[in-house]
Coordinates of C-alpha atoms in Angstrom, one line a residue:
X1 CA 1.7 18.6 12.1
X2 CA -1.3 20.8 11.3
X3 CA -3.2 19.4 7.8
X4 CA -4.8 21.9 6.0
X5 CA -8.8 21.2 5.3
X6 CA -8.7 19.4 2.4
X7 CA -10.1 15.9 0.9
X8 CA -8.9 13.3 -1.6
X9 CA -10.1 9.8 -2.7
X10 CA -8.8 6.4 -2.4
X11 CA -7.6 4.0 -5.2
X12 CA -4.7 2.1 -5.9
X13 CA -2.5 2.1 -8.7
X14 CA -3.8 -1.2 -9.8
X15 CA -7.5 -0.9 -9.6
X16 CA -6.9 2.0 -12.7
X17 CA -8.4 1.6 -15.9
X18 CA -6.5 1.1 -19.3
X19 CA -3.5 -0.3 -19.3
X20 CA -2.4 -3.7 -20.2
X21 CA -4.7 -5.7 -17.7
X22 CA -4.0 -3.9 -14.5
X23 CA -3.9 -0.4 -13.4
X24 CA -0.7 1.5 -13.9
X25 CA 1.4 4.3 -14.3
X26 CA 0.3 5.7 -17.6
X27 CA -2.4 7.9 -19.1
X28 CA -5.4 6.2 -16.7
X29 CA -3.0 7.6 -13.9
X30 CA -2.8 11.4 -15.3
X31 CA -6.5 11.5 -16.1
X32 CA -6.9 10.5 -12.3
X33 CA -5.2 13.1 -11.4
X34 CA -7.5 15.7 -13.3
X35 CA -10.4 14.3 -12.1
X36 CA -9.1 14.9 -8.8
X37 CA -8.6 18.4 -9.7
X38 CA -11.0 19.0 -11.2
X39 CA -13.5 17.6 -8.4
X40 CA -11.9 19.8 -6.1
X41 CA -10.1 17.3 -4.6
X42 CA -6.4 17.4 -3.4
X43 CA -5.3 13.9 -1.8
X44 CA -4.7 11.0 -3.5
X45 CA -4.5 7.8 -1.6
X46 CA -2.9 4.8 -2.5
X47 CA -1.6 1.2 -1.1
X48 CA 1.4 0.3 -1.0
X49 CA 3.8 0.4 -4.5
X50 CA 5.6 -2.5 -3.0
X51 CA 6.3 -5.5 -5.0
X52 CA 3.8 -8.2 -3.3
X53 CA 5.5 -11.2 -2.0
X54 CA 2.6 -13.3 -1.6
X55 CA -1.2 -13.4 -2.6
X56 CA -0.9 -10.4 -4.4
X57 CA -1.3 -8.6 -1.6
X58 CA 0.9 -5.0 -1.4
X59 CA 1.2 -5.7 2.9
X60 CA 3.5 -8.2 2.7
X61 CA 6.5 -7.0 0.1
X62 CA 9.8 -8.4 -0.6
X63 CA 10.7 -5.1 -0.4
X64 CA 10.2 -2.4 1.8
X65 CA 11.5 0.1 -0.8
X66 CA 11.7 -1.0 -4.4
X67 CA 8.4 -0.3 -6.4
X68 CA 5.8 -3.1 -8.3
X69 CA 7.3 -3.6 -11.8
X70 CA 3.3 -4.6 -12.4
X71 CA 3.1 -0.9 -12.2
X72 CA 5.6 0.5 -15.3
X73 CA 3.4 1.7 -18.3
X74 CA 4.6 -0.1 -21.2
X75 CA 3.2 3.0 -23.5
X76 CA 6.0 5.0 -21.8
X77 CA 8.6 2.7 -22.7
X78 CA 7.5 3.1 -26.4
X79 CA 8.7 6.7 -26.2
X80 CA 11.8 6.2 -24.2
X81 CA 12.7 3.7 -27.0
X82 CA 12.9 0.8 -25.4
X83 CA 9.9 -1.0 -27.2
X84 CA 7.4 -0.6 -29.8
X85 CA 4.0 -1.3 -30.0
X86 CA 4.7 -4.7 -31.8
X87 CA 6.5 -5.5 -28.9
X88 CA 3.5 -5.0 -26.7
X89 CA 1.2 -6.8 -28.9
X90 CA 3.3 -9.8 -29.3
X91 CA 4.1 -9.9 -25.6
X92 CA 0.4 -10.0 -24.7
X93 CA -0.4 -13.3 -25.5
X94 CA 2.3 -14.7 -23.1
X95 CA 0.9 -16.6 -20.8
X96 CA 1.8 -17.8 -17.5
X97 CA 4.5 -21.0 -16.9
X98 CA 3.5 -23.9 -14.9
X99 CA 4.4 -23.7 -11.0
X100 CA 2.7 -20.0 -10.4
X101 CA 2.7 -19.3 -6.6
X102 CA 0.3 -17.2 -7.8
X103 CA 1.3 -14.3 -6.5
X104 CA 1.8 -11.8 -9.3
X105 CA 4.7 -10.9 -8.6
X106 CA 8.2 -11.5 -10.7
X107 CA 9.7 -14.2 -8.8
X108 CA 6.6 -16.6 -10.0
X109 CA 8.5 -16.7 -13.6
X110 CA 11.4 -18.6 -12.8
X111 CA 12.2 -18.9 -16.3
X112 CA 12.7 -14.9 -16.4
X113 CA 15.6 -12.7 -15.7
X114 CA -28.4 -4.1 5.6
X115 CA -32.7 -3.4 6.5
X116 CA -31.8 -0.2 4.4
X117 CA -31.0 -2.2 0.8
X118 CA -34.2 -0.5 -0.6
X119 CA -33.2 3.0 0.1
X120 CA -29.7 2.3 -2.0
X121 CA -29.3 3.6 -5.3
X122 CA -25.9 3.2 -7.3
X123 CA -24.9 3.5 -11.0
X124 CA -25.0 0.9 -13.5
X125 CA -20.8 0.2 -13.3
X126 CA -19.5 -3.1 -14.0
X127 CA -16.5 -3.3 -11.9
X128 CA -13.3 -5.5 -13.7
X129 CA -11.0 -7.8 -12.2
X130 CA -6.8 -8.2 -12.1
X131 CA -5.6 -11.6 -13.2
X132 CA -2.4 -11.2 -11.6
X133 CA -0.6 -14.2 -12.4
X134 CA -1.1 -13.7 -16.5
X135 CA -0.6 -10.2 -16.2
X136 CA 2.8 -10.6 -14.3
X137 CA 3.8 -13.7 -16.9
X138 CA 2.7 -10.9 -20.0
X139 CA 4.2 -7.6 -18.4
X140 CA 7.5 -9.5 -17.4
X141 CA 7.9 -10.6 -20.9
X142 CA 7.4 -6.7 -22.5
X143 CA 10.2 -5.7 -19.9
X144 CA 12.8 -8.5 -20.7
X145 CA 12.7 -6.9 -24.1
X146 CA 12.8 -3.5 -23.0
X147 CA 15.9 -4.5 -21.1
X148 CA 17.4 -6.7 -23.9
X149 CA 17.1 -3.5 -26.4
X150 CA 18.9 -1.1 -23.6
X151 CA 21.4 -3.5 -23.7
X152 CA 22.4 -3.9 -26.6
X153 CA 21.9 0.0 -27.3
X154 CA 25.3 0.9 -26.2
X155 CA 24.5 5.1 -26.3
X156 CA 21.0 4.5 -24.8
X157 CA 20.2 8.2 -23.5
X158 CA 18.9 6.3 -20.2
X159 CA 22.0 4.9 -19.5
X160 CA 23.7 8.1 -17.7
X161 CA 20.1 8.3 -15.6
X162 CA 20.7 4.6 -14.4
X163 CA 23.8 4.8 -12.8
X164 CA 22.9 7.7 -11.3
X165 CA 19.7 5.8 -10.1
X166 CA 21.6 2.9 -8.7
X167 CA 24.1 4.5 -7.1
X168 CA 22.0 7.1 -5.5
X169 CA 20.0 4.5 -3.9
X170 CA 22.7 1.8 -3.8
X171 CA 21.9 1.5 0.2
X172 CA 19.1 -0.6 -0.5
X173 CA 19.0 -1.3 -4.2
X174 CA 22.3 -3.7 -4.3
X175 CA 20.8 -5.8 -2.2
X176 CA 17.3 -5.8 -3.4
X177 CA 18.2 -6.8 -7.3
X178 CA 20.7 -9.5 -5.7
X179 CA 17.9 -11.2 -3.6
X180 CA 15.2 -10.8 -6.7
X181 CA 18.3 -12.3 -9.0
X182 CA 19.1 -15.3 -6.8
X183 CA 14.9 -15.6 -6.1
X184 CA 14.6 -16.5 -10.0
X185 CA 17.4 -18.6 -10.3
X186 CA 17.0 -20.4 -7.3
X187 CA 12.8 -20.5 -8.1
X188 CA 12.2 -20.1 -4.2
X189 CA 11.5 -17.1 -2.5
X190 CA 12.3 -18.2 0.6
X191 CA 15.6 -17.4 1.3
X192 CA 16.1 -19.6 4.3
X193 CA 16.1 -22.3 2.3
X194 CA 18.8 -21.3 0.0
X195 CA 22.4 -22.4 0.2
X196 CA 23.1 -21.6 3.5
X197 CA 26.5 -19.9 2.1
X198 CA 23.7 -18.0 1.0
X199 CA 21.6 -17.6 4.0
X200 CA 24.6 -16.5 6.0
X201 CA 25.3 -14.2 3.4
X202 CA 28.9 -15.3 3.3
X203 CA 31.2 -12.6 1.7
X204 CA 32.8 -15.2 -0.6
X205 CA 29.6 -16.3 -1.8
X206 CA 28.0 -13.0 -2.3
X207 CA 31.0 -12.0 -4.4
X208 CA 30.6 -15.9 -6.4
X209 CA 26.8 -15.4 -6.8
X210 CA 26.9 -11.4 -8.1
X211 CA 29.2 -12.6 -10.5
X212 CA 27.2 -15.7 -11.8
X213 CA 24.0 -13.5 -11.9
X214 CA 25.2 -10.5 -13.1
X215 CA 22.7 -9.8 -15.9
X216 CA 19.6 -10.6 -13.7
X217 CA 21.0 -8.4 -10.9
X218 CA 21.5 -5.3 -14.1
X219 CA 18.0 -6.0 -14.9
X220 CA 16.5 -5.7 -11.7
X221 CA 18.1 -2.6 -11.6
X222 CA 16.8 -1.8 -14.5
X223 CA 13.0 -2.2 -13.4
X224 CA 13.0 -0.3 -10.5
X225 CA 14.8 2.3 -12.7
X226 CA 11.9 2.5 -14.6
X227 CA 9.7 2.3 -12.0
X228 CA 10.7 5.4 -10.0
X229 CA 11.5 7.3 -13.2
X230 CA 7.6 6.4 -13.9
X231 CA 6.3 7.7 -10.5
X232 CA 8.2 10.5 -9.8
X233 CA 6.8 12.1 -13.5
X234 CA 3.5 11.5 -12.2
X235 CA 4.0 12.5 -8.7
X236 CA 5.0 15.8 -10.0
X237 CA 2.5 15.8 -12.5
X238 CA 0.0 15.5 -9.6
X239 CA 1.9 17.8 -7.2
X240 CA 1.9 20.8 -10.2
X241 CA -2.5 20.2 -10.5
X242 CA -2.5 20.9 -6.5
X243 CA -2.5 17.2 -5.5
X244 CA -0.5 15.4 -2.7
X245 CA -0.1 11.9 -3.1
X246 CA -0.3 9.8 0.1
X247 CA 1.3 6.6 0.4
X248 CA 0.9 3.6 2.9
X249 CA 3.5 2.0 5.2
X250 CA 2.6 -1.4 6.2
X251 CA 4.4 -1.4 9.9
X252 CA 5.9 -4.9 9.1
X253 CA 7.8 -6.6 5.9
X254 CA 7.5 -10.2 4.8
X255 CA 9.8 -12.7 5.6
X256 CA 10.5 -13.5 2.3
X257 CA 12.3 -10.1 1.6
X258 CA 15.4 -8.8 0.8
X259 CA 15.2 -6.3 3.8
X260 CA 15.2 -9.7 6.2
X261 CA 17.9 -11.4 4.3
X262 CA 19.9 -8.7 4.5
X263 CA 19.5 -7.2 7.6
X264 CA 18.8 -10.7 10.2
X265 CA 20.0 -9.3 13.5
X266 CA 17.1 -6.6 13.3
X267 CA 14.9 -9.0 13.0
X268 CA 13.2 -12.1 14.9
X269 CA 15.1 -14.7 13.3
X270 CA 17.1 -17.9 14.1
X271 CA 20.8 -18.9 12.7
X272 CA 19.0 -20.4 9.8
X273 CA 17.3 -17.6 9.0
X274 CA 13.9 -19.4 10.3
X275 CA 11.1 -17.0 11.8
X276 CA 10.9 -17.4 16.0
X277 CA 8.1 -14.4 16.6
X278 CA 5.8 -13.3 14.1
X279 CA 3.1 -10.8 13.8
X280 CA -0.3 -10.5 13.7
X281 CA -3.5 -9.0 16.3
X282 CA -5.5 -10.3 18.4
X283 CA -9.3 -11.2 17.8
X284 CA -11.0 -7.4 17.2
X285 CA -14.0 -6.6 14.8
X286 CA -12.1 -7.3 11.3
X287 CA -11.6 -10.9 12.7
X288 CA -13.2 -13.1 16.0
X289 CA -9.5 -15.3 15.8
X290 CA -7.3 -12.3 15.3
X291 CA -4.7 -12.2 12.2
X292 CA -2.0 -14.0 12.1
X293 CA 0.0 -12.2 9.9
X294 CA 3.3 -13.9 9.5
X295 CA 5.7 -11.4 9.0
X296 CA 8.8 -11.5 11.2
X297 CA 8.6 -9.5 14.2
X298 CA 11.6 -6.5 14.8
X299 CA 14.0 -6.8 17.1
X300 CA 13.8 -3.8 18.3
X301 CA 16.5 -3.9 21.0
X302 CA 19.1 -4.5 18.0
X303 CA 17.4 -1.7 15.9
X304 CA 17.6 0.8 19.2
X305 CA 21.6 0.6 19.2
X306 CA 21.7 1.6 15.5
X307 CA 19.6 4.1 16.6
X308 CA 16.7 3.4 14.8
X309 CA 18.9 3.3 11.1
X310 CA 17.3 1.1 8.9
X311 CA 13.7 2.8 10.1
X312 CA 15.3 6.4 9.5
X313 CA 16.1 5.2 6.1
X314 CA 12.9 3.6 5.1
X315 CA 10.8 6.3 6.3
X316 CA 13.0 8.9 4.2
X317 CA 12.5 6.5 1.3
X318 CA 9.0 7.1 1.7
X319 CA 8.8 10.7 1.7
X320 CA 10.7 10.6 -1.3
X321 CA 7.9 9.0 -3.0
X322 CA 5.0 10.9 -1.0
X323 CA 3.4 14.2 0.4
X324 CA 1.8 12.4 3.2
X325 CA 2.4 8.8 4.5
X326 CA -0.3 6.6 6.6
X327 CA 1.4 4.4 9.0
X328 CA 0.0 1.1 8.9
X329 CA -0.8 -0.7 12.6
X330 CA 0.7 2.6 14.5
X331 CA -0.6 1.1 17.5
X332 CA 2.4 -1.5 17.0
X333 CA 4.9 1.3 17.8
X334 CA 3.4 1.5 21.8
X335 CA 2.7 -2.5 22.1
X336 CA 2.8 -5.3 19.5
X337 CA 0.8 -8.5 19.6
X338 CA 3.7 -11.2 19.4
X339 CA 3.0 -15.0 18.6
X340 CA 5.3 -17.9 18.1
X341 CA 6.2 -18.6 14.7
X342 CA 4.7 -22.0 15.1
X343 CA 1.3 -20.9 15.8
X344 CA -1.5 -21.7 13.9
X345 CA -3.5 -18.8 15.2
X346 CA -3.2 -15.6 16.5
X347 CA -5.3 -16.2 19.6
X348 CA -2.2 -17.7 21.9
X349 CA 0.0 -14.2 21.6
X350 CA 1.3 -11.6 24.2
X351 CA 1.4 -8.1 24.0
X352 CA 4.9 -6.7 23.9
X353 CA 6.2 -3.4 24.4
X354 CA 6.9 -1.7 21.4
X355 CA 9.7 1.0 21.0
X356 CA 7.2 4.4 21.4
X357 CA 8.5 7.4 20.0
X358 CA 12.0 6.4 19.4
X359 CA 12.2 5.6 16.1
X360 CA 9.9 8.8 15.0
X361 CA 12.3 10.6 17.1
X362 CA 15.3 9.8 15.3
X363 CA 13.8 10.0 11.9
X364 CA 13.3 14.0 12.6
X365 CA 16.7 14.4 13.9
X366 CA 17.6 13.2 10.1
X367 CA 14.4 14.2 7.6
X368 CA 12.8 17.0 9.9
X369 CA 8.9 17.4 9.7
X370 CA 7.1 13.6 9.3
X371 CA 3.7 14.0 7.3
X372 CA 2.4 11.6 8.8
X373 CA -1.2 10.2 9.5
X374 CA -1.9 7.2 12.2
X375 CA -3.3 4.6 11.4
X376 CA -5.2 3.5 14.8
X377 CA -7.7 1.0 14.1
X378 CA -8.4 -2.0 16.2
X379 CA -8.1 -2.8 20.1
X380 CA -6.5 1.0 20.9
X381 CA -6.0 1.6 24.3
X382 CA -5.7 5.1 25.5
X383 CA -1.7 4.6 25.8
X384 CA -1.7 4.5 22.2
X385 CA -4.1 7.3 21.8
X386 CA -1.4 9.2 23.9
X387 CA 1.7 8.0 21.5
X388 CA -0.4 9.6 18.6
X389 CA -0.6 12.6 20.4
X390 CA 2.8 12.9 21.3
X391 CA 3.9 12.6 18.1
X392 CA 1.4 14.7 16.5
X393 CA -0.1 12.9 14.0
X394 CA -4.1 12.8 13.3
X395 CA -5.7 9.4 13.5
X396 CA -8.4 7.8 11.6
X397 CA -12.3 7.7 11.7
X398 CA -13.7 5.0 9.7
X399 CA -18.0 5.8 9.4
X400 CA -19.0 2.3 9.0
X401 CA -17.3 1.4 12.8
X402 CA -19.4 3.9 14.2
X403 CA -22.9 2.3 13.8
X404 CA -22.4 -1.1 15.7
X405 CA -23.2 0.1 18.9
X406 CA -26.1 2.5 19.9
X407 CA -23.5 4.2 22.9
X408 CA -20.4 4.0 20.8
X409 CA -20.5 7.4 18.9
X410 CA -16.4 7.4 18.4
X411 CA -16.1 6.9 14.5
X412 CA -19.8 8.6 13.6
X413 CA -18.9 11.9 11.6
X414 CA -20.3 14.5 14.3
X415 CA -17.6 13.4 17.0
X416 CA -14.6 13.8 14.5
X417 CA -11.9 15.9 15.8
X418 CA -10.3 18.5 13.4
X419 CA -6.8 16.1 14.4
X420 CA -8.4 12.9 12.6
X421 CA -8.8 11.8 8.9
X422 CA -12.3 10.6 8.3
X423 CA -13.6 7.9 6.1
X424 CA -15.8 6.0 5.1
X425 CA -14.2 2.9 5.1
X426 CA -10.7 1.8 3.9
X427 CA -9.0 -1.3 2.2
X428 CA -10.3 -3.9 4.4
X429 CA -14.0 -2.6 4.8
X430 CA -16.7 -3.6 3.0
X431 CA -18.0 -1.0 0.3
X432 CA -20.4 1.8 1.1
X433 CA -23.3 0.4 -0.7
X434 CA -22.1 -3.4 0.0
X435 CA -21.7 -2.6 3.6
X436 CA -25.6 -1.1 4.0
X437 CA -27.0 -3.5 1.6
X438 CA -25.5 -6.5 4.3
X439 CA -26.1 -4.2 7.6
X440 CA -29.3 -6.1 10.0
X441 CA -29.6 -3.4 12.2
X442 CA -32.0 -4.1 15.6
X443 CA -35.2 -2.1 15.6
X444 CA -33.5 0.6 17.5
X445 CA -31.1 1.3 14.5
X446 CA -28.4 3.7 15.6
X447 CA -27.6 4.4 11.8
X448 CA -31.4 5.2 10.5
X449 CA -31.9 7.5 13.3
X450 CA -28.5 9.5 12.8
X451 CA -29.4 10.2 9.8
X452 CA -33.1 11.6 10.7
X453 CA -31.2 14.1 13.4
X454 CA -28.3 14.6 11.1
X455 CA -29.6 16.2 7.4
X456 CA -26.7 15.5 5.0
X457 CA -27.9 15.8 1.5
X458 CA -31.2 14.3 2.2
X459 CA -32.3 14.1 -1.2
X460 CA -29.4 11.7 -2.2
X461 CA -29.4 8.2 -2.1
X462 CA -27.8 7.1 1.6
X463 CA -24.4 6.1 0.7
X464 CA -24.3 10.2 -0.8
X465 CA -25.9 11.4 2.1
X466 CA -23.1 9.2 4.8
X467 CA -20.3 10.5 1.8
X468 CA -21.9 14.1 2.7
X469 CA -21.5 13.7 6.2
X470 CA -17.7 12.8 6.3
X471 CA -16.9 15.7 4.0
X472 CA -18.6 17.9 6.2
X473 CA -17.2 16.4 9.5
X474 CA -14.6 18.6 11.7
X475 CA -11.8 16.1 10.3
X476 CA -9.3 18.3 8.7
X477 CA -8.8 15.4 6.2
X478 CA -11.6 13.2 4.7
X479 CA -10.8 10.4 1.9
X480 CA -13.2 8.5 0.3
X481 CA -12.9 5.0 -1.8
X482 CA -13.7 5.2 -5.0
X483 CA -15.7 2.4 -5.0
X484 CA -18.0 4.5 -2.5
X485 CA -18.2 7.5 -5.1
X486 CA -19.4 5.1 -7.9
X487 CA -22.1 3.2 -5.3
X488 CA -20.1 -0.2 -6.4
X489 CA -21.8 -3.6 -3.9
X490 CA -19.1 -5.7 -2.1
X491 CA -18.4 -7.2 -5.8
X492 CA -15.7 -4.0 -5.4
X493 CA -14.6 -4.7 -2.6
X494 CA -10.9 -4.4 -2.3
X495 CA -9.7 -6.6 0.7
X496 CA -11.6 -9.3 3.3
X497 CA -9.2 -9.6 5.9
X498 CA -8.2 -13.0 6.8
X499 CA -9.2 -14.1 3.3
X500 CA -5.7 -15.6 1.4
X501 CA -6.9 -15.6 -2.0
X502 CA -9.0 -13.3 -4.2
X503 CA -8.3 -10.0 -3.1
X504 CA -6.8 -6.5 -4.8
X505 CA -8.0 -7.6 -8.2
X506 CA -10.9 -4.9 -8.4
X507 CA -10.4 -2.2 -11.6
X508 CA -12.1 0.8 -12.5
X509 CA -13.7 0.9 -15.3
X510 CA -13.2 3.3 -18.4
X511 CA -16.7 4.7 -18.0
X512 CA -16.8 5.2 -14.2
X513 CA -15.8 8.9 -14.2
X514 CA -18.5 11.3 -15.7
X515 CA -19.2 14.6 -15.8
X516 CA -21.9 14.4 -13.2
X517 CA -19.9 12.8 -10.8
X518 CA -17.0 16.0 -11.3
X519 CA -19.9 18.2 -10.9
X520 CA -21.8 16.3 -7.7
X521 CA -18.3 15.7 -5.5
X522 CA -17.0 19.6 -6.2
X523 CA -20.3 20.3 -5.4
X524 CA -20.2 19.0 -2.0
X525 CA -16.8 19.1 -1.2
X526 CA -17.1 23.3 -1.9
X527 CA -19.8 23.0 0.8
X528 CA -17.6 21.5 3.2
X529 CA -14.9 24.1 2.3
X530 CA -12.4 21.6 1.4
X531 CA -12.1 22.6 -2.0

């Protein structure tokens, strides 16, 4: 597909102000949204809306399609009648219960239904942190009243809406809000260590265990009920300002999901539901021992004589919720690094062949056009450089890979094809400001003298001028972190890959956005005719 020139910003849901201790889907949300308009920006990108399944992190979901209950505005409820503001004070001082995984997700409540430093200037903003686990315990709390009052509200004008919700998206929500149901009342996530009546996913059982958990499984439809109903205002919200929100597909889903448990045979599991191959990549420049991910590998032989169904499916589910849609690890699609699931690393792996254009292919037999933008970082090869063009979807140029090498000029602005979506970093870099202030570049610095040929806003402090230089790239797409438009340090940072604990917690603050930094981005971004 050809993308317009154009240019957003990239945040995540969570990382918004307001709210009730983590970013969500209420007012901090809309006023995004006009700052991005009014900025002259029309992209918004985001990270997965996925609930996380462990260490908070939206890459590895027990869901491929439900949304992050962490994300419903409890505000909004107020108005839909399903709280009031008593309800949201009282439930704020809930704190977590003992055992928290940690992960912030719903399931933890079982109880609950460089040399250049000097040249850097940045504002004075504070960035704030997500406690995840007290937030989940607080949030879950407001919700199980919420859902207590629509139940016994028997002509609740959301009811009609529900139903309609659940059976529209029945395909994947009956067996989501089962899994999340039995995940509470077991107080195990992983489902291979459930009854295996359970794990085989016995019809008998099924029918035994829907009925037992009835009112969980109603309330998890519930949530995600409110969750989409949340989103889809603001999507459109954004869409009528001129903005296109662009979501993120993580290529693989956790073991611990619903989408394993019920689907096994497309995936590399064992008759106990036990991981054989799992995912991960081999040693690049995010890590010198690789990633070892986890997450169960596809079978993708099983997949190809459904013809590619359960893909078809998801991505449709996707561009439901989005304009555009990055596709995380594309280069998985031409050949996947596959380790045994008893591996400690990800050193000891083998490539494998992955399925190529086949599941793209049947996708646009079904949905037609596929907005899509790939995400090719990492060891790329130029097989998967010719997969991406096939398809037709722009990859990425991240700024800060382009400086490492003096005779590597493939991700510094001026070499940017118009087929590419440049950045200055994403998720798992380092901030702007962070990643200069750490940078000890050899006396021959390929990065000071680009900038001395390359005059981009030369009176701005560098991390504006290397901003400057994106936007004005050939890229018909550029997206810059927020934290990289505020000059935040690495105390911002988002994501250290390889790191288990401590990321995704950065906020926003209230101050951040000002009327200078509306003026200076339009500014620039009018330069670069992407306004």
């Amino acid at each position: 597909m050809k993308f317009p020139r154009s240019s957003g910003v990239l945040l995540h849901i969570t990382s918004l102000p307001g709210g009730n201790g983590v970013g969500d889907l209420g007012d901090s949300a809309y006023k995004f949204v006009d700052f991005l308009a009014a900025s002259g920006q029309s992209i918004w990108q985001i990270l997965p809306l996925s609930p996380p399944a462990e260490g908070d992190s939206p890459y590895s979901a027990y869901s491929a399609f439900a949304g992050n209950p962490l994300m419903i505005n409890l505000a909004g409820l107020v108005s839909e009648g399903l709280l009031t503001q008593t309800d949201i004070d009282e439930t704020q001082h809930t704190t977590s219960h003992g055992g928290s995984t940690g992960s912030g997700s719903s399931h933890d409540l079982a109880s609950s239904p460089g040399g250049m430093a000097a040249t850097v200037s940045a504002p004075a903003v504070s960035p704030s942190e997500v406690d995840f686990v007290t937030v989940a315990a607080r949030k879950e709390a407001a919700l199980n009243r919420a859902f207590e009052r629509f139940q016994n509200t028997a002509s609740h004008p959301l009811r009609s809406p529900l139903l309609a919700f659940c059976k529209k998206h029945a395909s994947w929500l009956e067996d989501f809000s089962r899994f999340e149901a039995i995940m509470c009342h077991l107080d195990e996530s992983d489902w291979s260590k459930w009854p295996m009546e359970l794990v085989t996913r016995q019809p008998t059982a099924l029918a035994k265990w829907d009925d037992q958990l009835s009112e969980a499984i109603h309330y998890a439809n519930f949530k995600q009920f409110l969750f989409d109903r949340q989103w889809q205002s603001l999507k459109q919200y954004a869409n009528d300002a001129g903005v296109r929100i662009c979501g993120d597909m993580p290529i693989f889903v956790a073991h611990e999901s619903a989408d394993v448990w019920a689907n096994q045979s497309l995936f590399a599991v064992d008759e106990n539901g036990k991981p054989t191959l799992v995912a991960g990549v081999p040693p690049d420049y995010f890590s010198k021992t690789g990633q070892l991910w986890g997450n169960p590998q596809y079978n993708w032989d099983a997949l190809e004589k459904t013809h590619y169904h359960w893909w078809t499916e998801r991505f449709g589910s996707a561009m439901r919720q989005f304009d555009l849609l990055r596709v995380d690890h594309f280069r998985g699609f031409e050949a996947y690094w596959e380790v045994p699931a008893s591996a400690r690393t990800a050193v000891g792996g083998n490539w494998k062949p992955g399925p190529g254009t086949k599941p793209f292919d049947a996708a646009r037999e079904a949905l037609g056009d596929l907005p899509f933008i790939a995400e090719d970082l990492g060891l790329i090869t130029e097989e998967v450089h010719h997969l991406r063009e096939q398809l037709g979807f722009p990859g990425m140029r991240v700024l800060q890979f382009g400086f490492d090498n003096a005779d590597d000029d493939f991700h510094r602005p001026n070499t940017y094809p118009t087929d590419s979506v440049g950045y200055t970093g994403t998720h798992d870099n380092d901030t702007l400001v962070g990643w200069l202030k750490q940078r000890k570049p050899s006396a021959a610095d390929p990065l000071k003298s680009w900038i001395a040929e390359h005059d981009h806003a030369a009176d701005e402090p560098v991390y504006w001028q290397l901003i400057d230089a994106v936007l004005q790239s050939d890229s018909d797409t550029a997206i810059i972190p927020m934290q990289d438009l505020l000059g935040l340090d690495n105390a911002a940072r988002m994501n250290v890959p390889g790191k288990a604990k401590g990321n995704w917690t950065w906020r926003m603050t209230d101050s951040a956005i000002t009327p200078e930094l509306i003026e200076k981005l339009r500014g620039m971004t009018e330069r670069a005719n992407r306004a």
